[in-house]
Amino acid sequence: MIRDGYTGYTGGKAPGYVQANICILPKDYAEEFLLFCQRNPAPCPLLERADQGSYRLPRLGKEIDIRTDLPRYHVFRDGVFCEEVTDIRDLWSNELVTFALGCSFSFEEALREAGLPMRFMDRGGVAGVYQTDIETQPAGRFHAKLVVTMRPFAPADAIRAIQVTSRFPNVHGAPVHIGDPAAIGVDLSRRYRDVGSDEILPYELPLFWACGLTPQLAVANAKPPLCITHAPSSMLVTDIRNASLASF
């Protein structure tokens, strides 16, 4: 679908398969970013690091071409977002290193299989995204406030959601916060780039999971001359099954 021109969200597409956040950086920034991921595994659960200059990710899919296989890419220069594109072949060079990070779309499937309702998915949307005041662990030039996704549940369902997602540490794992958004510096009316749903019913609790958009804030602070990421909620769809990431 993506190769035929699909440019929408990938949530709910290719059910059963792992989706990944993508961050592509010049080689001079790659080791620092790898260390940032290792120090912050909740927002940056590393699935794969490609060889320098390679646009293939064979452990994630035999035919993946990272230059063409995302619906939309965001391009940053000197840490500043400058354009959205659907193909990065003209930007590619042998100096680039690709990182693939786990995505919450994988555990959302497990939540649905457990019978937990997510209204935004029924409407074809995605979870609300927010920047917190929680500091990540810095690594060289990379540092950022934690970005989270929010999903509301009735109290009993919230307990089950914590249990289900704790089985998937490679795709953000259990929530980092439950309840009062202000306790982590979140205003529910101010979503990160207006992504996702902020709806919470009176009887529901908001649950917050670490989000793979956190690296985009770290990139803004590190200011590499070029960085390419996925556009929000427009992920790389892999050949790996979600069930293979469950820890127990």
CSV table of C-alpha atoms in Angstrom, one decimal:
chain,number,residue,atom,x,y,z
A,1,MET,CA,0.0,0.0,0.0
A,2,ILE,CA,2.8,2.4,0.9
A,3,ARG,CA,4.7,1.7,-2.3
A,4,ASP,CA,1.5,2.3,-4.2
A,5,GLY,CA,1.1,5.8,-2.6
A,6,TYR,CA,-0.6,5.3,0.8
A,7,THR,CA,0.4,8.3,3.0
A,8,GLY,CA,-1.8,7.9,6.1
A,9,TYR,CA,-1.4,6.5,9.5
A,10,THR,CA,-0.2,2.9,9.9
A,11,GLY,CA,-2.1,2.2,13.1
A,12,GLY,CA,-4.4,-0.8,12.6
A,13,LYS,CA,-2.7,-1.7,9.3
A,14,ALA,CA,-1.0,-5.1,8.8
A,15,PRO,CA,-2.4,-6.5,12.0
A,16,GLY,CA,-0.1,-8.9,13.8
A,17,TYR,CA,3.1,-7.3,12.6
A,18,VAL,CA,5.6,-5.1,14.4
A,19,GLN,CA,5.8,-1.5,13.4
A,20,ALA,CA,8.9,0.7,14.1
A,21,ASN,CA,9.8,4.3,14.7
A,22,ILE,CA,12.7,5.4,12.5
A,23,CYS,CA,15.6,7.7,13.1
A,24,ILE,CA,18.3,8.2,10.4
A,25,LEU,CA,21.4,10.1,11.3
A,26,PRO,CA,24.9,10.9,10.0
A,27,LYS,CA,27.6,8.5,11.2
A,28,ASP,CA,29.2,11.2,13.4
A,29,TYR,CA,26.1,11.2,15.5
A,30,ALA,CA,25.3,7.5,15.5
A,31,GLU,CA,27.2,6.3,18.5
A,32,GLU,CA,25.9,9.1,20.7
A,33,PHE,CA,22.3,8.3,19.6
A,34,LEU,CA,22.9,4.6,20.3
A,35,LEU,CA,24.0,5.4,23.8
A,36,PHE,CA,20.9,7.7,24.2
A,37,CYS,CA,18.7,4.7,23.3
A,38,GLN,CA,20.5,2.4,25.7
A,39,ARG,CA,20.1,4.9,28.5
A,40,ASN,CA,16.4,5.5,27.7
A,41,PRO,CA,14.9,2.1,26.7
A,42,ALA,CA,11.3,3.0,27.5
A,43,PRO,CA,11.0,5.7,24.8
A,44,CYS,CA,13.7,4.3,22.6
A,45,PRO,CA,13.5,0.5,22.6
A,46,LEU,CA,16.1,-0.4,19.9
A,47,LEU,CA,14.9,-3.1,17.5
A,48,GLU,CA,17.7,-2.7,14.9
A,49,ARG,CA,20.6,-0.6,13.8
A,50,ALA,CA,21.6,-0.8,10.2
A,51,ASP,CA,25.1,-0.8,8.9
A,52,GLN,CA,26.4,2.6,7.8
A,53,GLY,CA,25.1,3.5,4.4
A,54,SER,CA,22.7,0.5,4.2
A,55,TYR,CA,19.1,1.2,3.5
A,56,ARG,CA,18.2,-2.4,4.2
A,57,LEU,CA,17.0,-3.9,7.5
A,58,PRO,CA,17.2,-7.6,6.9
A,59,ARG,CA,16.4,-8.7,10.5
A,60,LEU,CA,13.1,-6.7,10.2
A,61,GLY,CA,12.2,-7.6,6.6
A,62,LYS,CA,14.0,-9.1,3.7
A,63,GLU,CA,12.7,-6.5,1.1
A,64,ILE,CA,12.6,-3.4,3.3
A,65,ASP,CA,14.0,-0.3,1.6
A,66,ILE,CA,14.1,2.4,4.3
A,67,ARG,CA,14.2,5.1,1.5
A,68,THR,CA,10.7,4.4,0.2
A,69,ASP,CA,8.8,2.2,2.7
A,70,LEU,CA,7.4,4.7,5.1
A,71,PRO,CA,4.2,6.6,4.3
A,72,ARG,CA,5.7,10.0,5.2
A,73,TYR,CA,9.1,11.1,6.4
A,74,HIS,CA,10.1,14.2,8.4
A,75,VAL,CA,13.4,15.9,7.5
A,76,PHE,CA,15.3,17.9,10.1
A,77,ARG,CA,18.3,20.1,9.3
A,78,ASP,CA,20.4,21.4,12.2
A,79,GLY,CA,17.7,20.2,14.5
A,80,VAL,CA,14.9,22.1,12.9
A,81,PHE,CA,12.0,20.4,11.0
A,82,CYS,CA,12.1,21.6,7.4
A,83,GLU,CA,9.9,19.4,5.3
A,84,GLU,CA,7.7,16.3,5.0
A,85,VAL,CA,8.4,13.9,2.1
A,86,THR,CA,7.2,10.5,0.9
A,87,ASP,CA,10.6,9.3,-0.5
A,88,ILE,CA,14.1,10.0,0.7
A,89,ARG,CA,16.2,8.5,-2.2
A,90,ASP,CA,17.5,11.9,-3.2
A,91,LEU,CA,18.6,12.5,0.4
A,92,TRP,CA,20.4,9.2,0.9
A,93,SER,CA,24.1,8.9,1.3
A,94,ASN,CA,26.7,6.3,2.5
A,95,GLU,CA,27.2,8.5,5.6
A,96,LEU,CA,23.8,7.7,7.0
A,97,VAL,CA,22.9,5.2,9.8
A,98,THR,CA,19.3,4.0,10.3
A,99,PHE,CA,17.8,3.1,13.8
A,100,ALA,CA,14.5,1.3,14.1
A,101,LEU,CA,12.8,1.6,17.5
A,102,GLY,CA,9.8,-0.3,18.9
A,103,CYS,CA,6.3,1.3,18.5
A,104,SER,CA,3.2,1.2,20.7
A,105,PHE,CA,1.1,0.1,17.8
A,106,SER,CA,2.4,-3.4,18.6
A,107,PHE,CA,1.1,-3.4,22.2
A,108,GLU,CA,-2.2,-1.8,21.0
A,109,GLU,CA,-3.0,-5.0,19.2
A,110,ALA,CA,-2.4,-7.0,22.4
A,111,LEU,CA,-4.7,-4.6,24.3
A,112,ARG,CA,-7.5,-5.2,21.7
A,113,GLU,CA,-7.0,-8.9,21.9
A,114,ALA,CA,-7.5,-8.6,25.6
A,115,GLY,CA,-10.8,-7.0,25.0
A,116,LEU,CA,-9.8,-3.5,26.1
A,117,PRO,CA,-11.6,-0.7,24.3
A,118,MET,CA,-9.8,2.1,22.5
A,119,ARG,CA,-12.3,4.5,20.9
A,120,PHE,CA,-9.8,6.4,18.9
A,121,MET,CA,-8.8,3.2,17.0
A,122,ASP,CA,-12.5,2.5,16.2
A,123,ARG,CA,-12.5,6.0,14.6
A,124,GLY,CA,-9.4,5.4,12.6
A,125,GLY,CA,-7.3,7.7,14.8
A,126,VAL,CA,-4.3,7.3,17.1
A,127,ALA,CA,-3.5,7.9,20.8
A,128,GLY,CA,-2.9,11.5,22.0
A,129,VAL,CA,0.7,12.5,22.1
A,130,TYR,CA,2.2,14.9,24.7
A,131,GLN,CA,5.5,16.3,25.8
A,132,THR,CA,6.1,15.9,29.6
A,133,ASP,CA,8.5,17.7,32.0
A,134,ILE,CA,10.3,14.4,32.7
A,135,GLU,CA,14.0,14.5,31.7
A,136,THR,CA,15.5,11.6,29.8
A,137,GLN,CA,19.1,10.5,30.5
A,138,PRO,CA,21.4,12.5,28.2
A,139,ALA,CA,24.0,11.0,26.0
A,140,GLY,CA,26.5,13.4,24.4
A,141,ARG,CA,24.6,15.9,22.4
A,142,PHE,CA,21.3,14.1,22.7
A,143,HIS,CA,18.9,15.1,25.5
A,144,ALA,CA,15.1,15.7,25.7
A,145,LYS,CA,12.0,15.8,27.7
A,146,LEU,CA,10.0,12.6,27.6
A,147,VAL,CA,7.2,12.3,25.1
A,148,VAL,CA,4.2,10.1,25.9
A,149,THR,CA,1.1,8.7,24.4
A,150,MET,CA,-2.2,8.7,26.4
A,151,ARG,CA,-4.9,6.1,26.4
A,152,PRO,CA,-7.9,6.3,28.8
A,153,PHE,CA,-9.5,3.3,30.5
A,154,ALA,CA,-12.0,2.5,33.1
A,155,PRO,CA,-10.2,1.6,36.4
A,156,ALA,CA,-10.6,-2.2,36.0
A,157,ASP,CA,-9.5,-2.0,32.4
A,158,ALA,CA,-6.5,0.2,33.4
A,159,ILE,CA,-5.2,-2.6,35.6
A,160,ARG,CA,-5.5,-5.1,32.8
A,161,ALA,CA,-3.8,-2.6,30.4
A,162,ILE,CA,-0.8,-2.4,32.7
A,163,GLN,CA,-0.6,-6.1,32.9
A,164,VAL,CA,-0.8,-6.6,29.1
A,165,THR,CA,1.7,-4.0,28.1
A,166,SER,CA,4.3,-5.0,30.8
A,167,ARG,CA,4.8,-8.1,28.6
A,168,PHE,CA,6.2,-5.9,25.8
A,169,PRO,CA,9.3,-4.1,26.9
A,170,ASN,CA,10.6,-3.9,23.3
A,171,VAL,CA,7.6,-1.7,22.4
A,172,HIS,CA,7.6,0.7,25.4
A,173,GLY,CA,6.3,-1.7,28.0
A,174,ALA,CA,4.1,-0.6,30.9
A,175,PRO,CA,2.9,2.9,31.4
A,176,VAL,CA,5.3,5.5,32.9
A,177,HIS,CA,2.4,7.4,34.6
A,178,ILE,CA,-1.2,6.8,35.6
A,179,GLY,CA,-3.7,9.5,36.6
A,180,ASP,CA,-3.2,13.3,37.0
A,181,PRO,CA,-1.6,14.6,33.8
A,182,ALA,CA,-0.3,17.7,35.6
A,183,ALA,CA,1.9,15.5,37.8
A,184,ILE,CA,4.1,15.0,34.7
A,185,GLY,CA,3.7,18.4,33.2
A,186,VAL,CA,1.0,17.5,30.7
A,187,ASP,CA,-2.0,19.7,29.6
A,188,LEU,CA,-4.4,17.4,27.8
A,189,SER,CA,-5.6,20.2,25.6
A,190,ARG,CA,-2.0,20.7,24.2
A,191,ARG,CA,-1.1,17.7,22.1
A,192,TYR,CA,2.4,17.3,20.5
A,193,ARG,CA,1.9,18.6,17.0
A,194,ASP,CA,-1.9,18.1,17.5
A,195,VAL,CA,-1.4,14.3,17.1
A,196,GLY,CA,-4.1,11.9,18.3
A,197,SER,CA,-7.2,12.0,20.6
A,198,ASP,CA,-7.5,13.8,24.0
A,199,GLU,CA,-10.9,12.4,24.8
A,200,ILE,CA,-11.4,11.1,28.4
A,201,LEU,CA,-14.8,10.2,29.8
A,202,PRO,CA,-15.6,11.1,33.4
A,203,TYR,CA,-15.2,7.6,34.7
A,204,GLU,CA,-11.8,6.9,33.0
A,205,LEU,CA,-8.2,7.2,34.1
A,206,PRO,CA,-5.6,8.4,31.7
A,207,LEU,CA,-2.6,6.1,31.2
A,208,PHE,CA,0.6,7.4,29.7
A,209,TRP,CA,3.2,5.4,27.9
A,210,ALA,CA,6.7,6.4,26.8
A,211,CYS,CA,6.7,7.4,23.1
A,212,GLY,CA,9.0,6.9,20.2
A,213,LEU,CA,8.7,10.6,19.2
A,214,THR,CA,11.0,11.4,22.1
A,215,PRO,CA,14.1,11.0,19.8
A,216,GLN,CA,12.8,13.8,17.6
A,217,LEU,CA,13.1,16.2,20.6
A,218,ALA,CA,16.6,14.8,21.3
A,219,VAL,CA,17.5,15.5,17.6
A,220,ALA,CA,16.3,19.1,17.9
A,221,ASN,CA,18.7,19.5,20.8
A,222,ALA,CA,21.6,17.7,19.2
A,223,LYS,CA,21.2,19.6,16.0
A,224,PRO,CA,22.8,17.2,13.5
A,225,PRO,CA,23.1,18.7,9.9
A,226,LEU,CA,20.6,16.1,8.7
A,227,CYS,CA,18.1,13.8,10.4
A,228,ILE,CA,15.3,11.9,8.9
A,229,THR,CA,12.5,10.3,10.9
A,230,HIS,CA,9.0,8.8,10.4
A,231,ALA,CA,6.2,11.3,10.4
A,232,PRO,CA,4.0,10.9,13.6
A,233,SER,CA,2.0,7.6,13.5
A,234,SER,CA,3.4,6.8,10.0
A,235,MET,CA,5.6,3.9,10.8
A,236,LEU,CA,7.8,1.2,9.2
A,237,VAL,CA,5.8,-2.0,8.9
A,238,THR,CA,8.1,-5.0,9.4
A,239,ASP,CA,7.9,-8.7,8.8
A,240,ILE,CA,8.2,-9.6,12.5
A,241,ARG,CA,5.2,-10.8,14.4
A,242,ASN,CA,4.1,-8.9,17.5
A,243,ALA,CA,3.9,-12.1,19.5
A,244,SER,CA,7.6,-12.6,19.1
A,245,LEU,CA,8.3,-9.5,21.2
A,246,ALA,CA,6.3,-10.7,24.3
A,247,SER,CA,8.6,-11.3,27.2
A,248,PHE,CA,6.3,-13.9,29.0
